[in-house]
C-alpha positions in Angstrom: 250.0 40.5 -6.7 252.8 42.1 -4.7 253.2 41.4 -1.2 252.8 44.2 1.1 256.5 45.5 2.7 257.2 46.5 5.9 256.1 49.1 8.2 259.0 51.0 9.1 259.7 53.4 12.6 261.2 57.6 12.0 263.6 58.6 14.3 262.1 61.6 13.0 259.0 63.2 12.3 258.6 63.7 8.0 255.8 66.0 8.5 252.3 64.9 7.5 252.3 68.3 5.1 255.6 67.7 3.2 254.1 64.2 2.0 250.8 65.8 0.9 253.2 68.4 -0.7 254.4 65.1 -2.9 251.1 63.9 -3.9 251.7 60.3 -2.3 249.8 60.4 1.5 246.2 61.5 1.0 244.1 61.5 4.7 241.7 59.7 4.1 237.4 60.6 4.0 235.5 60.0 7.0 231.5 58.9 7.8 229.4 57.7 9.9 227.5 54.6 9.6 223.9 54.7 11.9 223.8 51.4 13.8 220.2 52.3 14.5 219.2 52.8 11.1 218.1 49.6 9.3 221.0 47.6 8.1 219.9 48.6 4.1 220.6 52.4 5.3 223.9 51.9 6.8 225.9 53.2 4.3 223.7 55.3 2.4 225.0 58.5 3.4 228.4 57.7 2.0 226.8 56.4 -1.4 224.9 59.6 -1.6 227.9 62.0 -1.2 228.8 63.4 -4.3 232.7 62.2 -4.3 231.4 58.7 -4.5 228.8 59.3 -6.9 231.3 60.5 -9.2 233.3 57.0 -8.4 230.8 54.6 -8.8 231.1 54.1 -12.6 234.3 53.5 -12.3 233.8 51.2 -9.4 231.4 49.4 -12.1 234.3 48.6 -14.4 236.8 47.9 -11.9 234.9 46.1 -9.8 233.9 43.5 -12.9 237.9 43.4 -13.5 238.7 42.6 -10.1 236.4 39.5 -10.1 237.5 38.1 -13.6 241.2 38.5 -12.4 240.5 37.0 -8.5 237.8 34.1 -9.0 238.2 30.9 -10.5 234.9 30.3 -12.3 234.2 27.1 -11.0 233.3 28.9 -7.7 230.4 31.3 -9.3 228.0 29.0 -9.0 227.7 28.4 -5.2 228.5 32.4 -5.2 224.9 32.5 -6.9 223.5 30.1 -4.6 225.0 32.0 -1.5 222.9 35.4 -3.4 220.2 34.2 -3.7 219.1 33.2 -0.5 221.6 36.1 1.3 219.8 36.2 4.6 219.9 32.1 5.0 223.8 32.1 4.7 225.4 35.6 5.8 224.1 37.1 9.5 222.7 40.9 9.8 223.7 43.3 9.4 225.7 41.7 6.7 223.3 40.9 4.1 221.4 44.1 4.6 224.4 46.0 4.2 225.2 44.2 1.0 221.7 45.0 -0.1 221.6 48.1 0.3 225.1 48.7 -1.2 224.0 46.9 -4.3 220.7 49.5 -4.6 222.7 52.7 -4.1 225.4 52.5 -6.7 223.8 49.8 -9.3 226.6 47.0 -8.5 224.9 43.7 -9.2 224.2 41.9 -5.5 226.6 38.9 -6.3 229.4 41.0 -7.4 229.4 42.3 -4.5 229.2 39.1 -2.0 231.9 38.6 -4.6 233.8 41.4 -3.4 233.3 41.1 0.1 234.9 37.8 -0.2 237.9 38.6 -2.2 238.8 41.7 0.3 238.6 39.3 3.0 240.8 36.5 1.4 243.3 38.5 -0.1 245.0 41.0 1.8 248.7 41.2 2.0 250.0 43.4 4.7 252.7 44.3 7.7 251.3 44.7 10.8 253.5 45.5 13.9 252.1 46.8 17.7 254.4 48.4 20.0 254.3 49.6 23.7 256.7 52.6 23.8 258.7 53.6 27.2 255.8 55.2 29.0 253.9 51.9 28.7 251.4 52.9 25.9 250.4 50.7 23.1 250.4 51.6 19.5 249.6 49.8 16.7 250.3 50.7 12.8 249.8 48.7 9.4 249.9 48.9 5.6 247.6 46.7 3.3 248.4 46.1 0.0 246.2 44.6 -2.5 246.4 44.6 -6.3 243.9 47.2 -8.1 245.9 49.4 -5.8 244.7 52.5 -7.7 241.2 51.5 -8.4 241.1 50.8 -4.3 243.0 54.0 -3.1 240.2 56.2 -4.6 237.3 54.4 -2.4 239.2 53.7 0.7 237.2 55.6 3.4 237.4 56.0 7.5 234.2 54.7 8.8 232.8 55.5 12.3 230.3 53.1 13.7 227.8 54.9 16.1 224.6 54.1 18.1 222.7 57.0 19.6 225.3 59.4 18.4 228.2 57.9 20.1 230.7 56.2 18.0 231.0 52.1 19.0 234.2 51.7 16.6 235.8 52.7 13.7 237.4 50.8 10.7 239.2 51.6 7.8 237.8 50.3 4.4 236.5 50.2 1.1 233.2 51.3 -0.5 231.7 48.1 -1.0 233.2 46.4 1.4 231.0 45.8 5.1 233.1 43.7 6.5 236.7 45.2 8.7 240.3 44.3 8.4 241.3 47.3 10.3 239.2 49.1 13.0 239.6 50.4 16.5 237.4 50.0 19.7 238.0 53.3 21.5 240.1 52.7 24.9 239.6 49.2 24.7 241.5 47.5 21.5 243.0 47.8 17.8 242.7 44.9 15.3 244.1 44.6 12.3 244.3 41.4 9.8 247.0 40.0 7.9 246.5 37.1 5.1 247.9 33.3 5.4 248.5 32.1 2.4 247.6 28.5 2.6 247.4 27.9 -1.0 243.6 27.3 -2.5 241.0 28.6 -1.1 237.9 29.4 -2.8 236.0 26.3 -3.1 236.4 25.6 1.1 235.7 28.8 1.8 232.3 29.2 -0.1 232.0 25.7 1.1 232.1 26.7 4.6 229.9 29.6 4.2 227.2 27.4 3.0 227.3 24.7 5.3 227.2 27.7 8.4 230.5 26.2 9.4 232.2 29.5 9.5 232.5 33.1 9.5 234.2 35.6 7.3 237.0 37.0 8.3 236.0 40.4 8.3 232.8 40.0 9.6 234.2 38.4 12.9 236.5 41.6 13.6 233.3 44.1 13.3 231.5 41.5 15.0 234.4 41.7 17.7 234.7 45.8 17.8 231.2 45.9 18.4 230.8 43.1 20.9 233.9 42.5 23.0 234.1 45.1 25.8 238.2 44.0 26.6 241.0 43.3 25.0 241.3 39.5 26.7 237.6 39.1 25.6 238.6 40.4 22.0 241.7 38.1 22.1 239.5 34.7 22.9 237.1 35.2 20.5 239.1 36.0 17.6 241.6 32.9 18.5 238.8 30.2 18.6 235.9 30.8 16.3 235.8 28.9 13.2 236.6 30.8 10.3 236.4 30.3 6.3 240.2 30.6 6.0 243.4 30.5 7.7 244.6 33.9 8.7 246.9 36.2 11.1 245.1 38.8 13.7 247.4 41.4 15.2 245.9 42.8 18.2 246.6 45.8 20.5 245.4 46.8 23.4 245.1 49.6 25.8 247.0 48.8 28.7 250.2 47.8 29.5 252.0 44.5 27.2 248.8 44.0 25.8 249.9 43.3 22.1 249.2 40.2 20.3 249.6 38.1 17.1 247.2 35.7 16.7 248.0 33.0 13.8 244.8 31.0 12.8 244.1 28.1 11.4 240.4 27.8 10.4 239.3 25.6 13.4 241.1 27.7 16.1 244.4 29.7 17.3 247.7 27.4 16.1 249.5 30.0 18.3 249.0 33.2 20.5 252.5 35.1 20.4 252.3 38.2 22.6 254.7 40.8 23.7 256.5 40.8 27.4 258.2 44.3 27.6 259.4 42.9 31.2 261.5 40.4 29.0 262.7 42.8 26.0 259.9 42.0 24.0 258.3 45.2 23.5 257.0 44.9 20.1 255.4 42.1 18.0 255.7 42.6 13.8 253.7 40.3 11.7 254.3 39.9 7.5 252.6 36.8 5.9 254.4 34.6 7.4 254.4 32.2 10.5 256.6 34.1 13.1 258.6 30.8 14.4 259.4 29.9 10.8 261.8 31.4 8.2 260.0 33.9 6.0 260.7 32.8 1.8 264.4 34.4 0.4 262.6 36.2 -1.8 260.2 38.0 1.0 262.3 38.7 4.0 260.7 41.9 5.3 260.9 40.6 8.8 264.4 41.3 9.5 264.9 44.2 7.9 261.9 45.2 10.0 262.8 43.7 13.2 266.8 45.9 12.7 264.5 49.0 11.9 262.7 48.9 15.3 265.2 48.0 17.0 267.0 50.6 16.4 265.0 53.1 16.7 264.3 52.0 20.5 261.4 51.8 22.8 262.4 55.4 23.9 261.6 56.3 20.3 258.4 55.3 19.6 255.5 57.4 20.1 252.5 58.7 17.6 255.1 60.5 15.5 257.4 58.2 14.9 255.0 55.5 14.2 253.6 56.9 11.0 256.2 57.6 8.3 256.3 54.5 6.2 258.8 55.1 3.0 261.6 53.6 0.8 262.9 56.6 -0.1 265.5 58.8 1.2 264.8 61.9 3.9 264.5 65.0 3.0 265.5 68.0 4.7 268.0 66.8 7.1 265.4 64.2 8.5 266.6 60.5 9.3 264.7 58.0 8.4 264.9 54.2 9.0 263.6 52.9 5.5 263.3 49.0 5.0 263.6 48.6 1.0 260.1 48.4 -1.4 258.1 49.7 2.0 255.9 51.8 -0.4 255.2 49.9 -3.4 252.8 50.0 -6.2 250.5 47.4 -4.5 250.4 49.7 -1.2 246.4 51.2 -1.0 246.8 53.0 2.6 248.6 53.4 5.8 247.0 53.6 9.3 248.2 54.2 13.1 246.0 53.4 16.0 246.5 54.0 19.8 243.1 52.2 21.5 244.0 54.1 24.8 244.1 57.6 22.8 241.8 56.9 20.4 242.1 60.6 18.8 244.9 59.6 17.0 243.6 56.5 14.5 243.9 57.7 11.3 244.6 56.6 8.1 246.3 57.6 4.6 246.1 56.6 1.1 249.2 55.8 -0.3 250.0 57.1 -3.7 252.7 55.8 -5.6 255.8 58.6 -6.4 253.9 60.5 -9.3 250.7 59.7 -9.3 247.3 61.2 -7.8 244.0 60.8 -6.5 241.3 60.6 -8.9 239.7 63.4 -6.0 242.7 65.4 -5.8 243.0 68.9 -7.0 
């Protein structure tokens, strides 16, 4: 599976219309998910809409591919014993989600716990928060996974509301109830990057079952809907146990509140955050551990690192902040492009701002060529 590449800063705008024009950056479909509806209903609406409907058989088939590709089969059984007692291992709204997933497109129930696990586990990314000269905090990622194309037809926006107001938003996956990117308006941005630790499967599910541990994904929803500030969001994602090592890059709404988090599975090995005061007015996470040398053959960090730089503090605003390519400008635009930025692996692009909330929003990313299964 390739490795997601870096997220790179424009001098420039490339306007949002030109890349549509190309076929490659897709905004991305938006619902809302009823946090007073039972957990079953939550995302009912979105598996009723006719886009998805049209999807799902495909989702079937790709689905099945994903898991024979992604699990070792010596894990399936304590995947079957994890399904069929759902409720006794995984908290609400979790397992009702899941449940209600399975029942509106036909997905067998442990394929997708099976799923849900995989997403969580599996995710290669950048990630990189910046405070630009007027002291406010953006934050902007790719993810990359492999089954890039089945995954860039059912990546969705999802806003999470409760008496019509919306709590969060993340962006996803149908299928998938858990969040590896998601915003709590005026309060904090989190997104997830994998640390490959080698093995993992037969801990993780071993974790799970012995209530040792939470998923991932389910601890950042569980954080956007919970934690009212960015220092509460930051303690609870650096010290409760997890299934699997892993990095959270955290932004806030206020001034030097940017953070990457790199976990271990008991608790925070390190809290790196930025100190604009000092220089340090941006933090960039890969898949690596930021005080070690990334691998020869994956050094996106400096590349990255020269990018930002150059472009400045002075430079970076909501504009800027979005154009992630490896190709060339067009029409007299300059661009700062960090090689294989846009690969075939890359599913979407998002940019966040927790103190203008307004601005989250997110883009599928479609190789040069190629289309959306929903596109015209």
């Amino acid at each position: 599976m390739e490795s997601c590449r870096a997220l790179v800063l424009s001098l420039c705008v490339l306007s949002v219309s030109l890349a549509l024009a190309a076929g490659r950056d897709v905004p991305v479909k938006r619902y809302v998910v009823n946090l007073d509806a039972a957990p079953e209903e939550h995302f009912l609406p979105m598996c009723q809409d006719p886009d998805i409907l049209e999807l799902i058989p495909m989702l079937k088939k790709d689905a099945k591919d994903m898991i024979t590709s992604l699990v070792p089969e010596e894990v399936l059984p304590l995947v079957d014993i994890l399904t069929a007692d759902l409720d006794q291992y995984l908290p609400q709204p979790f397992a009702g989600e899941m449940r209600g997933i399975a029942n509106c497109t036909g997905i067998d129930l442990g394929e997708i716990v099976i799923l849900n696990l995989a997403y969580d586990l599996t995710a290669f990314c950048t990630s990189i928060v910046a405070q630009d000269a007027k002291g406010t905090i953006w934050h902007g990622r790719n993810l990359d996974y492999g089954f890039g194309d089945f995954l860039r037809n059912i990546t969705v926006m999802l806003d999470f509301q409760t008496k019509g107001q919306t709590l969060y938003t993340s962006t996803s996956y149908l299928g998938y109830v858990g969040a590896l990117t998601g915003q709590r308006p005026n309060k904090f941005t989190i997104t997830v990057d994998e640390r490959d630790q080698g093995a993992w499967w037969m801990n993780a599910l071993e974790a799970l079952l012995n209530k040792k541990a939470s998923l991932v994904s389910f601890l950042v929803r569980e954080t956007l809907a919970e934690a009212d500030t960015y220092d509460v969001a930051i303690q609870r994602l650096a010290y409760t146990p997890l299934i699997a090592p892993v990095y959270f890059i955290v932004g806030g709404a206020n001034v030097a509140e940017g953070a990457v988090i790199t976990r271990d599975r008991e608790s925070a090995l390190d809290i790196w955050t930025m100190n604009p005061a000092q220089g340090r007015w941006f933090v960039l996470e890969t898949n690596y551990d930021h005080w070690e040398e990334p691998p020869a053959d994956d050094n996106r960090r400096m590349p990255t690192m020269k990018a930002m730089n150059t472009t400045g503090q002075a430079g970076i605003n909501a504009s800027s902040m979005f154009q992630v390519s490896s190709t060339r400008p067009q029409f007299g635009h300059v661009v700062l492009s960090v090689p294989h930025v846009l690969n075939k692996g890359t599913t979407y692009t998002a940019i966040m701002s927790a103190a203008q909330p307004q601005v989250y929003n997110t883009w599928v990313r479609w190789p040069e060529g190629q289309a959306s299964a929903q596109s015209p």
